Amino acid sequence: MTIDTATGIAEPEITAPEDREDEDLAELADSHEIELVVLDLAGTTVRDDGLVERAFALAAERAGFAPEGEDRDAALQYVRDTMGQSKIEVFRVLTGDEATAQRANEEFERAYAELIDEVGVEAIPGAEAVIRALRAAGASVVLTTGFSPATRDALLAALGWTDPADLVLAPADAGRGRPHPDLPLTALLRTGTSSVDAMAVVGDTRSDMLSGVNAGAGLVVGVLTGAHDREALEESGADEVLGSVAELPALLGLDAERLEPDSGASA
């Protein structure tokens, strides 16, 4: 199988980072100005540890389109490059056939759930404390994912997160997945946030950054605990790149005393 990435998901036109207004990030990130923080799940607030890639490989095999040799390498690279995007959209590109893509997406959901049961899943260190601190400071927090609602719910259940944020959104809840702006904008509308300038979008992938930029978010933040490196995140529009989400409160000017230790949720 040869992947024609030209048939992939069209990325909306974005404003290049160097063309964005030269703003004072310290002022922009003032905790009184940021009303909404949109946080990605896998790779940003939840450890991935290769589970998504393994689930893709299992799904391809079970759905009957598993490539071999160079085609397999190209397929896996495409999966890595599109981390954060809607999984069904990725399968549509990889298969070129709607029926096969739907079957593969169903197999992905089953495979991911199996892997969670087999090896468990953990929050990124400090992530839960960050979410609590943001909400305690008066900000709305919305978690977003490229997973289907079923996979999202399985992940949250494995973590034991029964009420982790104000909302937890999947592409099915918003219209389109990343890199489109639908997830952040749905979060903004449903939380009653006053403007896009008052929204921060945080993630570990190029798609997360593009989604934030396309939504006009006042602050777009990359983290280095997931799929993509600093260069990729900055090229895709990140205003700031942090080692992990645990550093976010300091960027937003929150008092460190607000950060209560995590309970160490894992599954």
Short mmCIF file of C-alpha atoms in Angstrom, two decimals:
data_model
loop_
_atom_site.label_atom_id
_atom_site.label_comp_id
_atom_site.label_asym_id
_atom_site.label_seq_id
_atom_site.Cartn_x
_atom_site.Cartn_y
_atom_site.Cartn_z
CA MET A 1 0.00 0.00 0.00
CA THR A 2 1.32 3.43 -0.93
CA ILE A 3 0.13 6.43 1.02
CA ASP A 4 -0.75 9.51 -0.95
CA THR A 5 -0.68 12.18 1.73
CA ALA A 6 -2.05 14.63 -0.79
CA THR A 7 -5.39 12.94 -0.21
CA GLY A 8 -5.11 13.48 3.51
CA ILE A 9 -6.88 15.98 5.70
CA ALA A 10 -6.50 19.46 4.34
CA GLU A 11 -5.02 21.76 6.93
CA PRO A 12 -6.82 25.11 7.07
CA GLU A 13 -4.70 28.11 6.24
CA ILE A 14 -3.01 29.37 9.37
CA THR A 15 -1.17 32.47 10.35
CA ALA A 16 2.52 31.67 10.60
CA PRO A 17 3.98 32.14 14.10
CA GLU A 18 6.31 34.90 12.93
CA ASP A 19 3.33 36.78 11.46
CA ARG A 20 1.29 36.79 14.65
CA GLU A 21 1.18 39.97 16.67
CA ASP A 22 4.25 40.45 18.87
CA GLU A 23 2.50 40.22 22.21
CA ASP A 24 3.88 40.21 25.70
CA LEU A 25 3.31 36.57 26.70
CA ALA A 26 3.58 37.34 30.37
CA GLU A 27 0.70 39.79 30.05
CA LEU A 28 -1.18 37.44 27.74
CA ALA A 29 -0.92 34.59 30.21
CA ASP A 30 -2.06 36.63 33.20
CA SER A 31 -4.32 34.31 35.17
CA HIS A 32 -7.02 36.99 35.32
CA GLU A 33 -7.20 37.15 31.50
CA ILE A 34 -7.29 33.43 30.70
CA GLU A 35 -10.84 32.20 31.30
CA LEU A 36 -10.62 28.85 29.49
CA VAL A 37 -7.82 26.28 29.20
CA VAL A 38 -8.30 23.57 26.56
CA LEU A 39 -6.08 20.56 27.31
CA ASP A 40 -5.39 17.57 25.10
CA LEU A 41 -5.60 14.08 26.63
CA ALA A 42 -3.11 11.46 25.31
CA GLY A 43 0.43 12.84 25.37
CA THR A 44 -0.49 16.03 27.24
CA THR A 45 -2.38 15.09 30.40
CA VAL A 46 -2.21 11.30 29.98
CA ARG A 47 0.85 9.16 29.23
CA ASP A 48 0.68 7.55 25.80
CA ASP A 49 3.71 5.19 25.99
CA GLY A 50 3.12 4.07 22.41
CA LEU A 51 -0.40 2.75 23.01
CA VAL A 52 -1.97 4.71 20.15
CA GLU A 53 0.61 3.48 17.65
CA ARG A 54 0.25 -0.12 18.85
CA ALA A 55 -3.53 0.11 18.59
CA PHE A 56 -3.25 1.42 15.02
CA ALA A 57 -1.04 -1.52 14.05
CA LEU A 58 -3.45 -4.03 15.58
CA ALA A 59 -6.41 -2.35 13.90
CA ALA A 60 -4.74 -2.45 10.49
CA GLU A 61 -4.02 -6.16 10.87
CA ARG A 62 -7.51 -7.04 12.07
CA ALA A 63 -9.22 -4.91 9.42
CA GLY A 64 -7.23 -6.67 6.70
CA PHE A 65 -5.21 -3.85 5.20
CA ALA A 66 -1.91 -4.15 7.11
CA PRO A 67 0.91 -2.94 4.81
CA GLU A 68 4.36 -4.51 4.73
CA GLY A 69 7.94 -3.34 4.26
CA GLU A 70 8.37 0.28 3.18
CA ASP A 71 4.62 0.77 2.99
CA ARG A 72 4.32 -0.26 6.63
CA ASP A 73 7.03 2.24 7.61
CA ALA A 74 5.26 4.97 5.64
CA ALA A 75 1.93 4.14 7.28
CA LEU A 76 3.39 4.28 10.78
CA GLN A 77 5.10 7.57 10.01
CA TYR A 78 1.81 9.00 8.80
CA VAL A 79 0.17 7.88 12.04
CA ARG A 80 2.93 9.64 14.02
CA ASP A 81 2.71 12.80 11.91
CA THR A 82 -1.07 13.02 12.34
CA MET A 83 -1.18 12.30 16.07
CA GLY A 84 -3.97 14.32 17.62
CA GLN A 85 -6.23 14.17 14.57
CA SER A 86 -9.54 12.32 14.39
CA LYS A 87 -8.72 8.62 14.09
CA ILE A 88 -11.40 7.92 11.48
CA GLU A 89 -9.94 10.65 9.26
CA VAL A 90 -6.49 9.06 9.53
CA PHE A 91 -7.89 5.66 8.57
CA ARG A 92 -9.67 7.19 5.58
CA VAL A 93 -6.32 8.33 4.23
CA LEU A 94 -4.55 5.07 5.03
CA THR A 95 -7.20 2.85 3.45
CA GLY A 96 -8.69 4.98 0.69
CA ASP A 97 -11.96 3.18 1.28
CA GLU A 98 -14.78 4.27 3.58
CA ALA A 99 -15.97 0.79 4.53
CA THR A 100 -12.45 -0.36 5.39
CA ALA A 101 -11.78 2.87 7.28
CA GLN A 102 -14.90 2.41 9.40
CA ARG A 103 -13.98 -1.22 10.10
CA ALA A 104 -10.43 -0.20 11.03
CA ASN A 105 -11.71 2.53 13.33
CA GLU A 106 -13.90 0.03 15.16
CA GLU A 107 -10.92 -2.33 15.48
CA PHE A 108 -8.81 0.56 16.80
CA GLU A 109 -11.34 1.22 19.55
CA ARG A 110 -11.30 -2.44 20.55
CA ALA A 111 -7.51 -2.67 20.40
CA TYR A 112 -6.98 0.49 22.46
CA ALA A 113 -9.40 -0.71 25.12
CA GLU A 114 -7.59 -4.07 25.24
CA LEU A 115 -4.20 -2.38 25.63
CA ILE A 116 -5.52 -0.19 28.45
CA ASP A 117 -6.73 -3.31 30.24
CA GLU A 118 -3.45 -5.10 29.57
CA VAL A 119 -0.83 -2.49 30.44
CA GLY A 120 -2.82 0.24 32.20
CA VAL A 121 -2.68 3.99 31.72
CA GLU A 122 -1.43 6.84 33.89
CA ALA A 123 -1.80 10.60 34.06
CA ILE A 124 1.19 12.78 33.23
CA PRO A 125 2.82 13.66 36.60
CA GLY A 126 1.23 16.82 37.92
CA ALA A 127 -1.62 16.89 35.39
CA GLU A 128 -4.43 16.34 37.86
CA ALA A 129 -3.01 18.96 40.22
CA VAL A 130 -2.81 21.42 37.34
CA ILE A 131 -6.44 20.85 36.40
CA ARG A 132 -7.54 21.33 40.01
CA ALA A 133 -5.44 24.51 40.32
CA LEU A 134 -6.86 26.01 37.14
CA ARG A 135 -10.42 25.35 38.18
CA ALA A 136 -9.76 26.64 41.69
CA ALA A 137 -8.42 29.85 40.14
CA GLY A 138 -11.73 30.31 38.32
CA ALA A 139 -10.76 29.09 34.86
CA SER A 140 -12.87 26.63 32.90
CA VAL A 141 -10.96 23.49 31.86
CA VAL A 142 -11.97 21.40 28.86
CA LEU A 143 -10.21 18.18 27.87
CA THR A 144 -10.17 17.29 24.16
CA THR A 145 -9.15 14.25 22.14
CA GLY A 146 -9.01 12.83 18.64
CA PHE A 147 -10.54 9.59 19.95
CA SER A 148 -14.13 8.55 19.44
CA PRO A 149 -16.48 9.09 22.40
CA ALA A 150 -16.31 5.36 23.23
CA THR A 151 -12.50 5.34 23.38
CA ARG A 152 -12.47 8.63 25.29
CA ASP A 153 -14.83 7.20 27.89
CA ALA A 154 -12.79 3.99 28.22
CA LEU A 155 -9.65 6.04 28.80
CA LEU A 156 -11.29 8.21 31.46
CA ALA A 157 -12.73 5.15 33.19
CA ALA A 158 -9.30 3.48 33.27
CA LEU A 159 -7.86 6.61 34.87
CA GLY A 160 -10.68 6.81 37.38
CA TRP A 161 -11.47 10.35 36.23
CA THR A 162 -15.18 10.73 36.92
CA ASP A 163 -15.32 14.54 36.88
CA PRO A 164 -11.93 15.65 35.57
CA ALA A 165 -12.94 18.92 33.92
CA ASP A 166 -15.86 21.10 32.91
CA LEU A 167 -16.16 19.16 29.64
CA VAL A 168 -14.40 16.35 27.78
CA LEU A 169 -14.87 16.69 24.02
CA ALA A 170 -14.27 14.33 21.10
CA PRO A 171 -14.53 15.30 17.40
CA ALA A 172 -18.04 13.80 17.32
CA ASP A 173 -19.06 16.43 19.88
CA ALA A 174 -17.72 19.34 17.86
CA GLY A 175 -18.08 18.60 14.15
CA ARG A 176 -14.51 18.19 12.91
CA GLY A 177 -11.34 17.10 14.63
CA ARG A 178 -7.93 18.76 14.65
CA PRO A 179 -6.31 20.65 12.97
CA HIS A 180 -9.67 22.36 12.47
CA PRO A 181 -10.74 24.87 15.16
CA ASP A 182 -13.98 23.08 16.07
CA LEU A 183 -12.88 21.49 19.37
CA PRO A 184 -11.53 24.70 20.98
CA LEU A 185 -14.39 26.80 19.65
CA THR A 186 -16.97 24.30 20.92
CA ALA A 187 -15.25 24.44 24.30
CA LEU A 188 -15.42 28.24 24.24
CA LEU A 189 -19.11 28.34 23.34
CA ARG A 190 -20.18 25.69 25.82
CA THR A 191 -18.30 27.28 28.72
CA GLY A 192 -19.45 30.80 27.93
CA THR A 193 -15.91 32.13 27.58
CA SER A 194 -15.96 35.80 26.61
CA SER A 195 -13.58 35.69 23.63
CA VAL A 196 -10.94 33.61 21.86
CA ASP A 197 -8.31 35.91 23.36
CA ALA A 198 -9.28 34.55 26.78
CA MET A 199 -8.63 30.95 25.71
CA ALA A 200 -5.41 28.93 26.02
CA VAL A 201 -4.95 25.72 24.00
CA VAL A 202 -2.39 23.17 25.22
CA GLY A 203 -1.20 20.01 23.47
CA ASP A 204 1.69 17.80 22.40
CA THR A 205 1.15 17.61 18.63
CA ARG A 206 1.32 19.77 15.54
CA SER A 207 -2.42 19.25 15.14
CA ASP A 208 -3.06 20.62 18.63
CA MET A 209 -1.07 23.76 17.81
CA LEU A 210 -2.77 24.25 14.44
CA SER A 211 -6.19 23.80 16.00
CA GLY A 212 -5.41 26.46 18.61
CA VAL A 213 -4.06 28.90 16.04
CA ASN A 214 -6.99 28.30 13.70
CA ALA A 215 -9.38 28.97 16.58
CA GLY A 216 -7.65 32.29 17.28
CA ALA A 217 -6.67 31.25 20.80
CA GLY A 218 -4.97 33.97 22.81
CA LEU A 219 -2.28 31.51 23.92
CA VAL A 220 -1.14 28.28 22.24
CA VAL A 221 1.17 26.09 24.32
CA GLY A 222 3.07 22.96 23.34
CA VAL A 223 4.33 20.31 25.75
CA LEU A 224 7.18 17.84 25.20
CA THR A 225 5.60 14.77 26.82
CA GLY A 226 4.00 13.40 23.67
CA ALA A 227 4.32 12.92 19.94
CA HIS A 228 6.15 15.94 18.55
CA ASP A 229 9.31 17.88 19.38
CA ARG A 230 9.90 21.54 20.10
CA GLU A 231 10.72 22.43 16.50
CA ALA A 232 7.53 20.86 15.16
CA LEU A 233 5.40 22.54 17.82
CA GLU A 234 6.93 25.97 17.25
CA GLU A 235 6.64 25.65 13.47
CA SER A 236 2.95 24.85 13.94
CA GLY A 237 2.23 27.99 15.94
CA ALA A 238 3.13 27.40 19.60
CA ASP A 239 3.63 30.63 21.52
CA GLU A 240 5.40 28.70 24.27
CA VAL A 241 6.76 25.16 24.61
CA LEU A 242 6.94 23.60 28.08
CA GLY A 243 8.58 20.45 29.36
CA SER A 244 5.19 19.23 30.57
CA VAL A 245 1.74 20.42 31.53
CA ALA A 246 3.00 20.63 35.13
CA GLU A 247 4.73 23.89 34.14
CA LEU A 248 1.52 25.52 32.90
CA PRO A 249 0.42 27.17 36.17
CA ALA A 250 3.72 29.05 36.41
CA LEU A 251 3.29 30.30 32.83
CA LEU A 252 -0.21 31.50 33.71
CA GLY A 253 0.98 33.19 36.89
CA LEU A 254 -0.78 30.88 39.34
CA ASP A 255 0.57 30.60 42.86
CA ALA A 256 2.45 27.31 43.34
CA GLU A 257 0.62 26.86 46.66
CA ARG A 258 -2.50 26.06 44.67
CA LEU A 259 -0.86 22.88 43.38
CA GLU A 260 -1.92 20.04 45.64
CA PRO A 261 -0.07 16.73 45.06
CA ASP A 262 -1.66 14.30 42.63
CA SER A 263 -3.36 11.24 44.02
CA GLY A 264 -1.37 9.14 41.54
CA ALA A 265 -4.33 7.86 39.55
CA SER A 266 -3.45 5.00 37.28
CA ALA A 267 -4.99 1.89 35.84
#
